[in-house]
Amino acid sequence: SIGVQTLDVIQHFSSQFKILGLAAGQNISLLKQQILTFQPAYVSVSHQNNLETLKEFIKHYNLNTELVYGSQGLRFIATLPSDLLIVAITGTASLLPTCQAIKKKIPIGLASKEVLVSAGKPVMELAQKYQVPILPIDSEAAAIKQCLATDDTSNIEHLTLTASGGPFWKKSLSEFSSITKKQALNHPNWSMGEKITIDSATLMNKGLEVIETHHMFSLPINKIKVLIHPQSLVHGMIEFKDGNIISHMAVPDMRFPIQYVLTYPQKQSHPWPKLSLSDSPALEFYEPDLKKFPLLKLAYEAGIKGGNAPAILNAANEAAVALFLKK
Ligand code: MG
């Protein structure tokens, strides 16, 4: 989802960007369209058995795209000498290529929060060592970065990440055991990939974001709060020591944080719909119910514990979500 939307943004700014490499999984028909449109110099696919059809396709259209595959292919794409690498692979598969890109001093636009959840400390230390910026493509983390507007976090009293609450925040706990995959995949506000949509339904996504934010902004876990905000228009807020709060608002559309990172630090106008406050519903904020959503509590506990606890939590969650998606 993030890859597709990143290409969508890039198409609107086509004079400013060139796609050097693309890495894909199994969706070969979509990849073919993307190769035709963006004509990347290099393409990686996860499985070798997709190489032949792609080779014929590239030959047929007389393109100069070079093909690679597997984890080596991924590493090759991640370490191409580029101005920006967008990391948007679901789960911990993105961890290694991200580290390899950092060592090549390639700036990172990070959509895969699992990278910082499972290895936040070593990854941030590596980024610091190689002086590589890591910019957040997560609407909440991008919101916080824009509210902060400086690297000085010493005046922060606490910050708030908002959560839509997903499809079930109003549902009574007694009905939770009968929730189906289809219901869980039906997110009210955001269009996202399957794994993160399930994580949103359980609020684990917010728990992962708490740990992500903790590493990205070097803030103690207990300074990061979560509020349910069903309208998904306010994405993050910072309350400073003096009680002043700065918040970030935009329509719930991932192209906003994607474009923020692509054109950072510049701001550029774009054609997709912007927020009109007078046409918007009233804004509501609620404390999350940790009895209904115990994974959020668990994420706080793992984050405070530190060490490999968040990596274990994250791996267990990846496995549990995969099993749920397989029914
Ligand atoms: Mg998010």
XYZ file of C-alpha atoms and ligand atoms in Angstrom:
328
model
C 0.000 0.000 0.000
C 2.742 2.514 0.936
C 4.738 1.597 -2.181
C 1.745 2.166 -4.450
C 0.917 5.467 -2.757
C 4.553 6.598 -2.882
C 4.555 6.017 -6.653
C 1.274 7.927 -6.857
C 2.865 10.926 -5.112
C 5.954 10.661 -7.306
C 3.810 10.711 -10.426
C 2.507 14.115 -9.325
C 6.082 15.374 -8.946
C 7.557 13.471 -11.854
C 9.984 16.221 -12.848
C 11.637 16.045 -9.407
C 11.960 12.319 -8.858
C 13.346 9.339 -10.663
C 12.793 5.763 -9.490
C 16.152 4.025 -9.475
C 14.989 0.689 -8.087
C 11.799 -1.087 -7.071
C 11.461 -4.116 -4.816
C 8.302 -6.174 -5.015
C 6.840 -9.313 -3.524
C 4.344 -11.456 -5.429
C 2.075 -8.947 -7.187
C 3.729 -9.298 -10.589
C 0.901 -7.839 -12.714
C 1.024 -4.592 -10.697
C 4.823 -4.633 -10.851
C 4.683 -4.844 -14.660
C 2.526 -1.688 -14.813
C 4.935 0.058 -12.459
C 7.957 -0.971 -14.553
C 6.279 0.421 -17.682
C 5.310 3.695 -15.998
C 8.484 4.423 -14.029
C 11.118 2.487 -16.006
C 13.382 1.781 -13.028
C 16.964 0.753 -13.736
C 16.694 -2.168 -11.271
C 13.846 -4.345 -10.024
C 13.903 -6.998 -7.313
C 11.286 -9.704 -6.787
C 11.056 -11.985 -3.792
C 10.914 -15.274 -5.746
C 13.137 -16.574 -8.509
C 10.187 -18.211 -10.305
C 8.865 -14.773 -11.304
C 12.075 -13.858 -13.137
C 11.308 -15.522 -16.496
C 7.957 -13.807 -17.142
C 9.484 -10.481 -16.148
C 12.484 -10.995 -18.435
C 10.151 -11.616 -21.393
C 8.071 -8.596 -20.435
C 11.132 -6.321 -20.304
C 12.399 -7.665 -23.617
C 8.980 -7.218 -25.225
C 8.890 -3.541 -24.288
C 12.565 -2.962 -25.040
C 13.318 -1.710 -21.541
C 16.714 -1.514 -19.848
C 15.594 -2.771 -16.458
C 17.924 -5.196 -14.720
C 16.360 -7.939 -12.562
C 17.505 -9.310 -9.215
C 15.700 -11.484 -6.655
C 15.477 -12.779 -3.114
C 17.130 -11.339 -0.017
C 20.261 -10.557 -2.035
C 18.154 -8.692 -4.572
C 16.512 -6.747 -1.793
C 19.907 -5.845 -0.386
C 21.042 -4.778 -3.854
C 18.043 -2.450 -4.278
C 18.381 -1.052 -0.742
C 22.037 -0.151 -1.234
C 21.777 1.430 -4.700
C 23.375 4.887 -4.554
C 20.198 6.951 -4.179
C 19.047 10.142 -2.448
C 16.279 8.382 -0.540
C 15.226 4.830 0.232
C 11.566 4.269 1.095
C 11.310 1.248 3.399
C 7.790 -0.153 3.343
C 8.075 -3.915 3.694
C 5.690 -5.334 6.252
C 7.357 -6.794 9.307
C 10.941 -7.433 10.293
C 12.009 -8.411 6.741
C 12.828 -4.710 6.322
C 15.330 -4.652 9.203
C 18.442 -5.953 7.430
C 18.113 -3.993 4.161
C 17.505 -0.830 6.210
C 20.732 -1.361 8.176
C 22.649 -2.063 4.975
C 21.343 1.156 3.405
C 22.308 3.160 6.501
C 25.871 1.840 6.190
C 25.882 3.160 2.601
C 24.761 6.571 3.954
C 21.423 6.476 2.134
C 18.715 8.596 3.810
C 15.717 6.502 4.896
C 11.975 7.194 4.674
C 10.705 4.631 7.141
C 7.186 3.235 6.864
C 7.981 -0.144 8.438
C 7.661 0.646 12.143
C 8.763 -2.918 12.928
C 12.352 -1.820 12.214
C 12.425 0.499 15.218
C 10.180 -1.720 17.353
C 12.403 -4.761 17.034
C 15.799 -3.037 16.943
C 15.276 0.646 17.719
C 18.399 1.201 19.778
C 20.985 -0.369 17.426
C 19.299 1.087 14.314
C 19.205 4.634 15.714
C 22.805 4.277 16.911
C 23.826 3.077 13.456
C 22.009 6.032 11.850
C 23.779 8.405 14.210
C 27.156 6.808 13.527
C 26.741 7.136 9.752
C 24.923 10.505 10.046
C 21.929 9.200 8.110
C 18.517 10.837 8.582
C 15.545 8.532 9.275
C 12.303 10.277 8.350
C 8.970 8.812 9.503
C 6.337 7.713 6.972
C 3.853 6.999 9.724
C 1.177 9.652 9.974
C 1.548 9.972 13.752
C 5.355 10.057 13.847
C 5.410 12.471 10.880
C 2.884 14.631 12.775
C 5.116 14.706 15.851
C 8.161 15.604 13.756
C 6.291 18.517 12.198
C 4.966 19.735 15.576
C 8.443 19.560 17.032
C 10.164 21.384 14.170
C 13.504 21.080 16.009
C 15.568 18.258 17.443
C 15.275 19.680 20.960
C 12.915 17.436 22.920
C 13.891 18.757 26.352
C 10.814 21.000 26.644
C 8.304 18.242 25.945
C 6.007 17.399 28.853
C 4.427 14.577 26.891
C 3.272 13.801 23.390
C 0.078 12.187 22.196
C -0.377 9.758 19.329
C -3.962 9.480 18.170
C -5.640 6.204 17.257
C -8.789 5.897 15.189
C -9.803 3.038 17.473
C -10.285 0.815 14.435
C -13.593 -0.891 13.700
C -14.170 -2.276 17.216
C -13.516 0.423 19.800
C -17.264 0.817 20.458
C -18.012 -2.904 20.374
C -18.627 -4.569 23.723
C -15.964 -6.936 24.983
C -18.435 -9.843 25.082
C -18.755 -9.671 21.264
C -14.996 -9.731 20.613
C -14.733 -13.530 20.345
C -17.022 -13.574 17.286
C -15.050 -10.959 15.273
C -14.305 -12.172 11.730
C -11.344 -11.483 9.448
C -13.585 -9.503 7.102
C -14.810 -7.247 9.922
C -11.267 -6.720 11.181
C -10.035 -5.758 7.706
C -12.760 -3.132 7.339
C -10.954 -0.071 8.688
C -13.213 2.998 9.059
C -10.704 5.705 8.016
C -7.462 4.430 6.520
C -6.670 2.403 3.413
C -3.669 0.257 4.350
C -2.141 -3.191 3.951
C -3.676 -6.210 5.697
C -1.164 -6.637 8.510
C -1.336 -3.037 9.701
C -5.139 -3.025 9.379
C -5.379 -5.973 11.774
C -2.860 -4.231 14.057
C -5.154 -1.175 14.002
C -8.160 -3.278 14.985
C -6.285 -4.620 18.044
C -4.554 -1.271 18.814
C -1.236 -3.143 18.580
C -0.416 -0.712 15.788
C -0.575 2.121 18.304
C 1.517 0.109 20.739
C 4.150 -0.380 18.027
C 3.996 3.354 17.291
C 4.607 4.161 20.975
C 7.845 2.129 20.793
C 8.699 3.571 17.356
C 8.220 7.129 18.638
C 10.253 6.380 21.758
C 13.258 5.506 19.563
C 12.735 8.038 16.811
C 12.574 11.017 19.179
C 14.622 9.584 22.095
C 11.760 10.122 24.540
C 10.936 7.980 27.576
C 7.953 5.665 27.003
C 6.003 7.248 29.878
C 6.015 10.603 28.062
C 4.122 9.099 25.110
C 0.338 8.958 25.430
C -2.399 7.519 23.247
C -5.892 8.929 22.701
C -8.724 7.426 20.662
C -9.746 10.016 18.066
C -12.312 8.385 15.745
C -12.232 11.177 13.113
C -8.482 10.642 12.376
C -7.915 14.321 11.587
C -5.504 15.147 14.427
C -2.557 12.751 14.082
C -0.244 13.850 16.859
C 0.166 16.484 19.554
C 2.989 17.748 21.698
C 2.315 19.301 25.078
C 5.269 21.382 26.193
C 6.322 22.040 29.805
C 4.404 25.338 29.870
C 1.120 23.642 28.908
C 1.046 24.868 25.325
C -0.048 22.123 22.933
C 0.875 22.012 19.246
C -1.057 19.526 17.160
C -0.909 18.333 13.571
C -4.002 17.913 11.378
C -4.577 16.520 7.894
C -7.101 14.278 6.177
C -6.385 10.572 6.789
C -4.467 9.965 3.565
C -0.997 8.406 3.623
C 0.074 10.612 0.718
C 0.471 13.449 3.260
C 3.258 11.809 5.312
C 4.730 10.266 2.131
C 4.998 13.637 0.418
C 6.281 15.216 3.629
C 9.206 12.800 3.560
C 9.781 12.919 -0.217
C 10.067 16.708 -0.382
C 11.536 17.202 3.137
C 12.387 19.842 4.264
C 10.542 21.695 1.496
C 6.756 22.109 1.407
C 5.043 21.785 -1.953
C 1.467 22.144 -3.142
C -0.315 19.028 -4.395
C -3.632 18.269 -6.134
C -5.241 15.766 -3.732
C -7.932 16.903 -1.256
C -6.896 18.922 1.770
C -8.644 19.314 5.116
C -11.562 21.709 5.326
C -12.298 22.209 9.005
C -15.688 23.834 8.526
C -16.827 20.731 6.599
C -15.375 18.312 9.156
C -17.197 16.426 11.905
C -16.712 17.442 15.548
C -13.444 16.178 16.969
C -13.653 13.628 19.766
C -10.922 12.256 22.047
C -11.160 9.321 24.465
C -8.831 7.340 26.700
C -8.234 3.866 25.241
C -9.891 0.949 27.082
C -6.995 -1.324 27.996
C -9.331 -4.150 29.033
C -10.670 -4.313 25.493
C -7.287 -3.668 23.908
C -4.701 -5.406 26.138
C -2.058 -5.406 23.364
C -1.585 -1.662 23.826
C -0.837 -2.249 27.518
C 1.516 -5.085 26.585
C 3.384 -2.815 24.152
C 3.921 -0.217 26.904
C 5.214 -2.947 29.203
C 7.571 -4.325 26.543
C 8.741 -0.810 25.666
C 9.529 0.010 29.306
C 11.265 -3.331 29.772
C 13.400 -2.643 26.671
C 16.153 -5.037 25.577
C 14.729 -7.701 23.304
C 11.206 -7.547 24.805
C 9.806 -5.349 21.980
C 11.387 -7.646 19.347
C 9.731 -10.674 20.972
C 6.410 -8.851 21.225
C 6.667 -7.806 17.587
C 7.561 -11.297 16.348
C 4.739 -12.884 18.352
C 2.336 -10.320 16.930
C 3.497 -10.951 13.343
C 2.881 -14.675 13.813
C -0.511 -14.145 15.485
C -1.715 -11.743 12.770
C -0.584 -14.162 10.029
C -2.550 -16.964 11.699
C -5.627 -14.766 12.061
C -5.424 -13.790 8.371
C -5.301 -17.513 7.512
C -8.413 -17.862 9.695
Mg 0.309 5.247 11.970
